Coordinates of C-alpha atoms and ligand atoms in Angstrom, one line a residue:
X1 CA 103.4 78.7 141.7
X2 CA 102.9 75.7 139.5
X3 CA 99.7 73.9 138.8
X4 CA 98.8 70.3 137.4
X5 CA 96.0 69.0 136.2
X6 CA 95.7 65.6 137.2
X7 CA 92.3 65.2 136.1
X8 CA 89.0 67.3 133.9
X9 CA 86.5 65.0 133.9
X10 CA 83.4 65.3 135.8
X11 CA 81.4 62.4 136.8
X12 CA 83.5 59.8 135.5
X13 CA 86.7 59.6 133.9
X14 CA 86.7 58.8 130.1
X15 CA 89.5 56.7 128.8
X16 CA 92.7 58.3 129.2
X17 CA 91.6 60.6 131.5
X18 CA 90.8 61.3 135.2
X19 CA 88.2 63.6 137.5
X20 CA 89.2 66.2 139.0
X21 CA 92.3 67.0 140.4
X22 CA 95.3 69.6 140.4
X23 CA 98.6 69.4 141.7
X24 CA 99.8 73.1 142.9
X25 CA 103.5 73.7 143.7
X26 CA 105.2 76.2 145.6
X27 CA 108.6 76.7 147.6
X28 CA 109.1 73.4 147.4
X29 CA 105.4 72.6 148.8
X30 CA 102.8 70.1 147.3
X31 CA 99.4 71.3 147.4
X32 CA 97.1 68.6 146.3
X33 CA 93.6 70.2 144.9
X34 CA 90.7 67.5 144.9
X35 CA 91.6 63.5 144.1
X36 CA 88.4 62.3 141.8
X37 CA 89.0 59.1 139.9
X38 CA 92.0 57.9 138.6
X39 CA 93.7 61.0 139.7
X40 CA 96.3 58.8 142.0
X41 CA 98.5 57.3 139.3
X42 CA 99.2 60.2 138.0
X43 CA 99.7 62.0 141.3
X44 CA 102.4 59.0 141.9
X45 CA 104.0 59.6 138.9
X46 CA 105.2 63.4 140.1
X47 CA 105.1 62.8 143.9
X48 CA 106.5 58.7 144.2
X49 CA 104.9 57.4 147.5
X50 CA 102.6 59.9 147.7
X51 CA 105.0 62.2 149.3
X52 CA 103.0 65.3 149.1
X53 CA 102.6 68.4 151.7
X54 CA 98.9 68.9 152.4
X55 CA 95.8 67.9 150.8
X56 CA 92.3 70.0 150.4
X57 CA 89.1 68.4 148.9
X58 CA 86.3 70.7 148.2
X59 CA 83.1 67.8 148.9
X60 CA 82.0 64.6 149.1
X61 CA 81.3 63.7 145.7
X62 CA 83.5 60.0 144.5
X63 CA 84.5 62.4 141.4
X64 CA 86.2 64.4 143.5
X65 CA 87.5 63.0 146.9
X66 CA 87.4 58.6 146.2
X67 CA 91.3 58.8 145.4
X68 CA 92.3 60.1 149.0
X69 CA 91.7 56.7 149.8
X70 CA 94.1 55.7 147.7
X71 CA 96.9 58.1 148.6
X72 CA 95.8 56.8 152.3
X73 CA 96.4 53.6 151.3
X74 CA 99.8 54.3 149.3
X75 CA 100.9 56.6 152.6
X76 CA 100.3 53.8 154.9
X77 CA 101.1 50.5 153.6
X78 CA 103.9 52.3 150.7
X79 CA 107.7 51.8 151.6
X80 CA 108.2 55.4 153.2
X81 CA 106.2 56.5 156.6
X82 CA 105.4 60.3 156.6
X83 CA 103.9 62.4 159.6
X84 CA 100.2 63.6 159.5
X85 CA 99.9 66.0 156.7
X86 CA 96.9 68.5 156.7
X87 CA 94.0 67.5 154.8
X88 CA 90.8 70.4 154.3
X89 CA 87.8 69.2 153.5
X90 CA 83.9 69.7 155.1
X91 CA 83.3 67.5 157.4
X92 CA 81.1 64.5 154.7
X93 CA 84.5 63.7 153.1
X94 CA 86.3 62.6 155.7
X95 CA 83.2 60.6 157.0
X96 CA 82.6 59.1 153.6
X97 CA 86.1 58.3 152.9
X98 CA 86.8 56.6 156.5
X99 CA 83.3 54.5 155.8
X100 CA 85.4 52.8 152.9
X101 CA 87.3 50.5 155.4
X102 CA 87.8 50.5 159.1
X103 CA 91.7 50.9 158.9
X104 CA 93.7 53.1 158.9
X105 CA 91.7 55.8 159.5
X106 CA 92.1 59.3 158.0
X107 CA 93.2 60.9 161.3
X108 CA 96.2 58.2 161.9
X109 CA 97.4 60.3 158.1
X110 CA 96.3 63.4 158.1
X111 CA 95.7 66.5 160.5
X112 CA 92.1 66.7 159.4
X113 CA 90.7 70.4 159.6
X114 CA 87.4 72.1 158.3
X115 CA 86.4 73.6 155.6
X116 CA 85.2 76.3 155.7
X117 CA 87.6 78.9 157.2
X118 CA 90.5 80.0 156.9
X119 CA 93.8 78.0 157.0
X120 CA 97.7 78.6 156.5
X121 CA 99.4 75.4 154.9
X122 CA 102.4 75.7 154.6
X123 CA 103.6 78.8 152.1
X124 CA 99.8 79.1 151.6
X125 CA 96.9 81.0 153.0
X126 CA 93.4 79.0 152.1
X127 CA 90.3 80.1 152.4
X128 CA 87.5 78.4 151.8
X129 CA 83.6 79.5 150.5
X130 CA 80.6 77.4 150.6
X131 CA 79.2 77.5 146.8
X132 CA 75.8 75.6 145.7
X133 CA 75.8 72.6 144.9
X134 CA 74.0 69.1 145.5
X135 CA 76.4 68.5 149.3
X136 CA 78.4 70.9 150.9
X137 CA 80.7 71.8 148.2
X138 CA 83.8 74.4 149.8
X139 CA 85.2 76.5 146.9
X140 CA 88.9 77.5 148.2
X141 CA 91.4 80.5 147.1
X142 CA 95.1 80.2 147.8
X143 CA 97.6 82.4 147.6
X144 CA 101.0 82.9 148.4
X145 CA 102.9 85.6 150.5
X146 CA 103.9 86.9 146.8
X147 CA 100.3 87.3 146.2
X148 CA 99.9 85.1 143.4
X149 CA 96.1 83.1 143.5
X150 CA 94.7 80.7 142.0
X151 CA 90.9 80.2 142.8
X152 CA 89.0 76.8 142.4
X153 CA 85.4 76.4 142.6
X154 CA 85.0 72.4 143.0
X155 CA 81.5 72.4 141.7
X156 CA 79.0 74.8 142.1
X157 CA 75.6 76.1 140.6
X158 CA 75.4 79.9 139.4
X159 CA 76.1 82.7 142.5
X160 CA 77.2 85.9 143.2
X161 CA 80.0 84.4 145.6
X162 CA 81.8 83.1 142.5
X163 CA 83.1 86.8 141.5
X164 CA 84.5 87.5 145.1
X165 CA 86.0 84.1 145.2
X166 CA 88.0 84.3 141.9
X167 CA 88.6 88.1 143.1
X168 CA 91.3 89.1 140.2
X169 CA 92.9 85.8 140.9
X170 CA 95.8 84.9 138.5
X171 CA 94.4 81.6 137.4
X172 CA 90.3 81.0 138.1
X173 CA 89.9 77.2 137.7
X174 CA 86.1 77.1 137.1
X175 CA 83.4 74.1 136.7
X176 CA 82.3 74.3 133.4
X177 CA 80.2 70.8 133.2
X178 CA 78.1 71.5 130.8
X179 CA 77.0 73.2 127.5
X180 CA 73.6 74.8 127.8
X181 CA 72.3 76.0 130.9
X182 CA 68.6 74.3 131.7
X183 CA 65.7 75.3 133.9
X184 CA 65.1 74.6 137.1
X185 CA 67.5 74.5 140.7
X186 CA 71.5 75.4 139.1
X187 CA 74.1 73.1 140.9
X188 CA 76.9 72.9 137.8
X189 CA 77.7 75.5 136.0
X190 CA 78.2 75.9 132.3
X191 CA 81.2 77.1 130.1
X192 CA 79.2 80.2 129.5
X193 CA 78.3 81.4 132.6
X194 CA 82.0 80.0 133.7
X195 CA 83.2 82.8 131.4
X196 CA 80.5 85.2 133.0
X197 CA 81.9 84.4 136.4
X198 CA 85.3 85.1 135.9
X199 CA 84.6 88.4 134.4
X200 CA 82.8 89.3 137.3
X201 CA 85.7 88.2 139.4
X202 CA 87.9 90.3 136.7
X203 CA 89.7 87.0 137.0
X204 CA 93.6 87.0 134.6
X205 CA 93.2 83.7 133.5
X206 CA 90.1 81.4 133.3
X207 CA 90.7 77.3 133.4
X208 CA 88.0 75.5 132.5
X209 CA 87.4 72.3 133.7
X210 CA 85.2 69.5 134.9
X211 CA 83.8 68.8 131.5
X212 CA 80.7 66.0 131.5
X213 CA 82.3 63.0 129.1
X214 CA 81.8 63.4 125.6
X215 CA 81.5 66.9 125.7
X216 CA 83.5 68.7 122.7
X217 CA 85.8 71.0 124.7
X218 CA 86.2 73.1 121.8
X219 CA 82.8 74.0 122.2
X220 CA 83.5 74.8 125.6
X221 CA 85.6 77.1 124.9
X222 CA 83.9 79.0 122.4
X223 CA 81.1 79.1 124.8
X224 CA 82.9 80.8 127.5
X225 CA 85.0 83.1 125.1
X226 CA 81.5 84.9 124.2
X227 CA 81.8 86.3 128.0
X228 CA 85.3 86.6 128.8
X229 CA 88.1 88.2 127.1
X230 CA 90.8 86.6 128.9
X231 CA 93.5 84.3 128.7
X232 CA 91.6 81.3 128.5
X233 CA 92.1 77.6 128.8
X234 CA 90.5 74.2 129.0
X235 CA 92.0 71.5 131.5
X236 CA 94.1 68.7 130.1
X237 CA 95.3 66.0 132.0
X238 CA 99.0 66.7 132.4
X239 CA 98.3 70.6 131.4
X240 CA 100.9 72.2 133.3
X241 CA 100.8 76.3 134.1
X242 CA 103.2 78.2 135.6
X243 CA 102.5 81.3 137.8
X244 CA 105.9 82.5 138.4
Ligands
ZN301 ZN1 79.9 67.3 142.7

């Protein structure tokens, strides 16, 4: 299994870079992992036309899920034509995304299923688990008949569901926006208690990502290093990790 970062900005994407996004390869399938801003050109770049397997975004947020209008667009009106490909998402993302224009529409492109629950794409099993946030945000596991994971949490406030999701999971890819954790109602996490999190889950490897702009990633690091002892890494667009 082979992961991409297409994007690890949250919010909005900072020059150079792109929200979220992850391109995860396997058997010759392309799983696409969230398409935030100015995630698609770079998708293109390793998949021309768009010609990717299946597609899963974990909520509604433009950071995360504004791009799957763009790989709508490049899948309809691009030079090749391609069957419905499955797309997972909770049910706001595929109403905010069809509000963008009134053709096509998402189910002319994709085989739109639910999230949560469980769902077999392709050489995949991925299951999903609601995680606070400020929408319906659908953290998803997926692993491989090898029994290889990788875990994703989209974005999510602190909760005890993060340690069964990233349940010893090769790669944890964590939200890590920010670098202190204030008061009040938690719906992003921090790169401490990302590190917290995956040492709950006794993840192997901790990604961090989703980093508010400006933020000094370095510092993220650190942060997180004070509370796992893990391989440890922090997104970078084109970061490339192999789980073979
Ligand atoms: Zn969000």
């Amino acid at each position: 299994m082979k992961i991409t970062v297409l994007g690890s900005c949250a919010a909005w994407p900072e020059p150079g870079r792109a929200c979220a996004g992850f391109l995860v390869e396997h058997a010759g399938f392309r799983l696409v992992l969230d398409l935030g801003f100015a995630t698609l050109p770079r998708l293109l770049a390793l998949c021309p036309n768009g010609a990717v397997d299946a597609v899963v975004i974990t909520h509604e947020h433009s950071d995360h899920c504004v791009d799957l209008n763009g790989l709508l667009r490049v899948r309809h009106y691009g030079e090749r034509t391609f069957d419905p490909i499955p797309l997972l998402c909770p049910p706001g993302v595929a109403e905010l995304v069809d509000r963008l224009e009134p053709s096509p529409r998402l189910a002319e492109l994709f085989e739109v299923r639910e999230l949560p629950g469980t769902h077999k794409v392709g050489p995949f099993e991925v299951v999903g688990v609601e995680l606070p946030h400020y929408v319906q945000n659908v953290g998803v596991r997926v692993t491989t008949a090898r029994h290889r994971t990788i875990a994703y949490t989209g974005d999510t406030g602190p909760s005890p569901a993060l340690a069964d999701l990233g349940r010893r999971a090769d790669l944890y890819i964590m939200d890590a926006t920010l670098q202190r954790q204030p008061d009040g109602p938690r719906n992003v996490l921090s790169a401490a208690e990302a590190g917290h999190w995956a040492t709950e889950a006794e993840a192997r490897r901790l990604l961090l990502t989703h980093f508010w702009p400006g933020n000094d990633r370095g510092v993220s690091l650190r942060q997180a290093a004070e509370h796992y002892s893990g391989e440890l890494l922090a997104a970078d667009e084109g970061m490339v990790i192999d789980l073979s």
